[in-house]
PDB file of C-alpha atoms in Angstrom:
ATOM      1  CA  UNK A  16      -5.311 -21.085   3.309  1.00 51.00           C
ATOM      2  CA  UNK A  17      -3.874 -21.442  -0.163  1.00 64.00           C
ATOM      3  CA  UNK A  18      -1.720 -18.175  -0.010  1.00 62.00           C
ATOM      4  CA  UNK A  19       0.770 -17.311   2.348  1.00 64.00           C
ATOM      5  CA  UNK A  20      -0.552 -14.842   4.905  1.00 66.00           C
ATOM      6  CA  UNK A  21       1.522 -11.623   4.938  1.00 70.00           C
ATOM      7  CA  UNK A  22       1.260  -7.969   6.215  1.00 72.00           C
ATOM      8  CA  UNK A  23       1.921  -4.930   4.081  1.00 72.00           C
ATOM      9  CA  UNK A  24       4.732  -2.867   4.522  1.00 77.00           C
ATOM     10  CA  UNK A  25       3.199   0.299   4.196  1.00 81.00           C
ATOM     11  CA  UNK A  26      -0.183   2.013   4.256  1.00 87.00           C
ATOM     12  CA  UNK A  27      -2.015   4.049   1.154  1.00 90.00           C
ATOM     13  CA  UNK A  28      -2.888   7.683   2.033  1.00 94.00           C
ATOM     14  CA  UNK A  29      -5.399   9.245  -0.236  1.00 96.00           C
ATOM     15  CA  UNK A  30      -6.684  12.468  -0.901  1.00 97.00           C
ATOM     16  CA  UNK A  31      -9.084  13.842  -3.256  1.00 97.00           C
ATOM     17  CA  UNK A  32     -10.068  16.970  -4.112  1.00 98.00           C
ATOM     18  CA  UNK A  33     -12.893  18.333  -5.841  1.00 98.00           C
ATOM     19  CA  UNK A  34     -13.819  17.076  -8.820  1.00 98.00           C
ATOM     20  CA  UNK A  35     -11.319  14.372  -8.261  1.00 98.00           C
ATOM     21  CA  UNK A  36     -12.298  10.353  -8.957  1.00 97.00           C
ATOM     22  CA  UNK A  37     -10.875   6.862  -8.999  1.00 96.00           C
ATOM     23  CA  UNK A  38     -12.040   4.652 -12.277  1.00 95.00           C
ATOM     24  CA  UNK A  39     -13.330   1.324 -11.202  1.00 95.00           C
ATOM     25  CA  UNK A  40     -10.419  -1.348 -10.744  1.00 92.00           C
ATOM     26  CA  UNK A  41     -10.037  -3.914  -8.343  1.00 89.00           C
ATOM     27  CA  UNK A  42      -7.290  -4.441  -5.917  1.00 86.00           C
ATOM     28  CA  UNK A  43      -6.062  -7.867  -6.969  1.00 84.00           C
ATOM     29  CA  UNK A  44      -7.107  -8.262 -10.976  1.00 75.00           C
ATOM     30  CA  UNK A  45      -6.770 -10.847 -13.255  1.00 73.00           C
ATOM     31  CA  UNK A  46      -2.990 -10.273 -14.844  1.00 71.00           C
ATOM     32  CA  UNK A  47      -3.061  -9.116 -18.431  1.00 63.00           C
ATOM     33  CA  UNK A  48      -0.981 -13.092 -18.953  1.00 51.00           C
ATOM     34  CA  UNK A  49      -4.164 -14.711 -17.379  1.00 46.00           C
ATOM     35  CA  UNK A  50      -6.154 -12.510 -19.686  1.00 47.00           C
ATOM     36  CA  UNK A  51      -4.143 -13.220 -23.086  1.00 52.00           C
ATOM     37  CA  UNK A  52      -3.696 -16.956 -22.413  1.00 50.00           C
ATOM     38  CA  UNK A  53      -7.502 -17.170 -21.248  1.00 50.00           C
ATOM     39  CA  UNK A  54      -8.460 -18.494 -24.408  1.00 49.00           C
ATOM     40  CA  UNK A  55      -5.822 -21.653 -24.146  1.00 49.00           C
ATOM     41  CA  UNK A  56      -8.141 -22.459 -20.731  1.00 47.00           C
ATOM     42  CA  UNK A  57      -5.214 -21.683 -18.516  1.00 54.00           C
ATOM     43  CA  UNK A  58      -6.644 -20.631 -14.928  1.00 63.00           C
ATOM     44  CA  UNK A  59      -6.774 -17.028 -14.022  1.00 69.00           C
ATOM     45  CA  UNK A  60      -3.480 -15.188 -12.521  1.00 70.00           C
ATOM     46  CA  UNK A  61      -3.974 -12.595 -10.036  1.00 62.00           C
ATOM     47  CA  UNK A  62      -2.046  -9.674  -9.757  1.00 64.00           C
ATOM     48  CA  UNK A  63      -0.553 -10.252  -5.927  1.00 66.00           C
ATOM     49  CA  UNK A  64      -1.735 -11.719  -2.791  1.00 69.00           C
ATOM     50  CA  UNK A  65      -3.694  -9.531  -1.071  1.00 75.00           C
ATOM     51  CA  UNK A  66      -7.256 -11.080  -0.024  1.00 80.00           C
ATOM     52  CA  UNK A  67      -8.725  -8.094   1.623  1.00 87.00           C
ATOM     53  CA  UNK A  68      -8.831  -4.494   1.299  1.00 91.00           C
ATOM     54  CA  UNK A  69      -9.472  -2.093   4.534  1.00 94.00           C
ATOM     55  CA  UNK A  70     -10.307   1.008   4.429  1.00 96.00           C
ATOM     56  CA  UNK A  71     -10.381   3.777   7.292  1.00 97.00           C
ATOM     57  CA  UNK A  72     -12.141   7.014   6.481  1.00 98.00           C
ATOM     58  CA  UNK A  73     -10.786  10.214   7.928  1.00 97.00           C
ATOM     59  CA  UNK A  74     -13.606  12.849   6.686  1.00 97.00           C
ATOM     60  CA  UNK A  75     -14.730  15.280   9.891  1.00 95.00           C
ATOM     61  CA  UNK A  76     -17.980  16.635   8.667  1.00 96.00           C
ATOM     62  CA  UNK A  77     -18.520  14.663   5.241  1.00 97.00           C
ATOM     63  CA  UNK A  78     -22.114  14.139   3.747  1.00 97.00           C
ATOM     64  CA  UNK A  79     -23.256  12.526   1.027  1.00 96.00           C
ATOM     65  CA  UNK A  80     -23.786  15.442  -0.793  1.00 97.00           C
ATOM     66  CA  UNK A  81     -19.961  16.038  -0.489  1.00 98.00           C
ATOM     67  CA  UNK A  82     -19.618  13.298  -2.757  1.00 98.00           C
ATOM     68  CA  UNK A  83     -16.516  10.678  -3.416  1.00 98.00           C
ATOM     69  CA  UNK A  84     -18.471   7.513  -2.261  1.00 98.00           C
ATOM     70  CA  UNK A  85     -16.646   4.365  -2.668  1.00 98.00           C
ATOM     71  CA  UNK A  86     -18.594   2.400  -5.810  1.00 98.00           C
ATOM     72  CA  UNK A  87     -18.474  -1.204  -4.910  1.00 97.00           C
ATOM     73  CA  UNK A  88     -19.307  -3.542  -7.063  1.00 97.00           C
ATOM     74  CA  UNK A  89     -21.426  -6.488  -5.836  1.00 96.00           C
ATOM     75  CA  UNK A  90     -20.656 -10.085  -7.223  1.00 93.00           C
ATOM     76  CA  UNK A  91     -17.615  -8.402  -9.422  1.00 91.00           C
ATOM     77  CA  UNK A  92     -15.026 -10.810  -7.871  1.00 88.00           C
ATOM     78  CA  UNK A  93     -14.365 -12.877 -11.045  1.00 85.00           C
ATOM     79  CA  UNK A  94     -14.754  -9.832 -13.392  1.00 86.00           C
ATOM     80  CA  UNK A  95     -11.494  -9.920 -15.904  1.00 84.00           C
ATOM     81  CA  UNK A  96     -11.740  -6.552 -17.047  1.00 87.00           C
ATOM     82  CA  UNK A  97     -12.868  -3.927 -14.366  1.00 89.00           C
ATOM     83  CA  UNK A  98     -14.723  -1.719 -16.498  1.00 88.00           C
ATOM     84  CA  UNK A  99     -17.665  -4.638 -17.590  1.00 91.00           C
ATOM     85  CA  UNK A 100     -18.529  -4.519 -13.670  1.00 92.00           C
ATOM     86  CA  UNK A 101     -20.172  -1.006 -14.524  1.00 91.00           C
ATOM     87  CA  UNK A 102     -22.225  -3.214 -17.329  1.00 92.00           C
ATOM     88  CA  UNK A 103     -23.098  -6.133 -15.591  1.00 93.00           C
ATOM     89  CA  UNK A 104     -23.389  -5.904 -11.536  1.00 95.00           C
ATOM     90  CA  UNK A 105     -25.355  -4.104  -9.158  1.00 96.00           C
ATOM     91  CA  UNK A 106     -23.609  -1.678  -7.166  1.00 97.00           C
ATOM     92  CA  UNK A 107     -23.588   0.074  -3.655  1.00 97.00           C
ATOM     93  CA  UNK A 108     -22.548   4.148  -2.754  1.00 98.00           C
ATOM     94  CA  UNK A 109     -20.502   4.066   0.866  1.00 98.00           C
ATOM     95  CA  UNK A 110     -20.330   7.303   2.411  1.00 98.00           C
ATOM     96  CA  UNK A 111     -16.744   7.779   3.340  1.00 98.00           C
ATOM     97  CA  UNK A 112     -17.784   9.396   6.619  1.00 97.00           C
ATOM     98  CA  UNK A 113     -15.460   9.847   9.432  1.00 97.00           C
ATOM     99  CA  UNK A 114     -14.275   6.669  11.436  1.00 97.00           C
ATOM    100  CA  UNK A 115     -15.833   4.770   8.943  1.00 98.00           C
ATOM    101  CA  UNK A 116     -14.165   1.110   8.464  1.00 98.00           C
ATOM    102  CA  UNK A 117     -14.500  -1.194   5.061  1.00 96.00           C
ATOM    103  CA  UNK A 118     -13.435  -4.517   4.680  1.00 95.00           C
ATOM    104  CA  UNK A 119     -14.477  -6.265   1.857  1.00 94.00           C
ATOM    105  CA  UNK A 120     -12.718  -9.058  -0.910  1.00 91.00           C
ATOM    106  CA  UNK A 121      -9.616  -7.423  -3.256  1.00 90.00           C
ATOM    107  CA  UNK A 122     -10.784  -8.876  -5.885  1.00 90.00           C
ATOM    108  CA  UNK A 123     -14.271  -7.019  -5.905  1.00 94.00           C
ATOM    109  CA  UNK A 124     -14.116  -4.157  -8.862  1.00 95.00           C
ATOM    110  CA  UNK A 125     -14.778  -0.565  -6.584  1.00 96.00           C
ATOM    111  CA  UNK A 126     -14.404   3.135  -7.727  1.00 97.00           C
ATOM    112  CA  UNK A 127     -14.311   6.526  -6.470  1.00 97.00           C
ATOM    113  CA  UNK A 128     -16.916   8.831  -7.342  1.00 98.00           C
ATOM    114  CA  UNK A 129     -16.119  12.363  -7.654  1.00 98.00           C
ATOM    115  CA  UNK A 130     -15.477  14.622  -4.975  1.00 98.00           C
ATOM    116  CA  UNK A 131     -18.153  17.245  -5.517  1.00 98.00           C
ATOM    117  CA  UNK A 132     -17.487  19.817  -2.517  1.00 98.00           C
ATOM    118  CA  UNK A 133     -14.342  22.123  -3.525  1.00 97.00           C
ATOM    119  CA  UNK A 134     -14.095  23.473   0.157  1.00 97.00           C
ATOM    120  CA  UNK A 135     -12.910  19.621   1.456  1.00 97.00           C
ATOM    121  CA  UNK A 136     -10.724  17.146   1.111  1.00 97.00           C
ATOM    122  CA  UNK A 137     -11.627  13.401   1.180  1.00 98.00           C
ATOM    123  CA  UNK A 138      -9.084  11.046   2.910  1.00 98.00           C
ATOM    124  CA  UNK A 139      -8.185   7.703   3.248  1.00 97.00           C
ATOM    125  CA  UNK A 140      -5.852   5.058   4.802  1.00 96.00           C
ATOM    126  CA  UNK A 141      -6.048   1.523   3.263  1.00 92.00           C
ATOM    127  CA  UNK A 142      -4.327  -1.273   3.888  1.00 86.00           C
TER     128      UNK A 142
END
């Protein structure tokens, strides 16, 4: 492993109401340093040292139609600014439907998609 291997000392608790939305980002970007010294062919900095991202879904009853699916990005991992991903990669809609677990890589560029039902509440704990 070339990072040290640490546990977080708290966990994120979302909510999201209707016609509430996350703009695409990743969890462990290039650093706006890396970014402005990219040019000088310095290797890429990245924000912290988190390798994965899990998230638990806590929706009783949610559907699709519900919306606020998790936008992941696929092959967005090197991406330097999150917003291209929308431009350049393919993409994938999870459900966040009760119980439901993701793991994938922090440095993959993800969004969430707005909530469309205005009679629920989408949750969720990530680590």
């Amino acid at each position: 492993v070339d990072r040290p291997l640490s546990n977080p000392k708290s966990i994120q608790i979302a909510e999201y109401g209707v016609n509430d939305f996350y703009a695409a980002h990743s969890d462990n970007s290039v650093t706006n340093a890396s970014r402005d010294a990219g040019a000088s062919g310095q290797d890429d900095v990245r924000s912290n040292y988190r390798a994965i991202t899990c998230i638990l879904y806590v929706n009783e009853g949610w559907e699709a139609k519900d919306g606020g699916a998790l936008r992941i990005y696929l092959d967005s991992a090197e991406i330097k600014t999150p917003g291209d991903a929308k431009d350049c990669c393919e993409h994938v809609d999870v459900n966040p439907a009760n119980g439901r677990l993701l793991i994938f890589d922090s440095k993959m560029v993800h969004s969430v998609e707005k909530v469309l039902n205005e009679n629920k509440v989408r949750r969720a704990l990530t680590l």
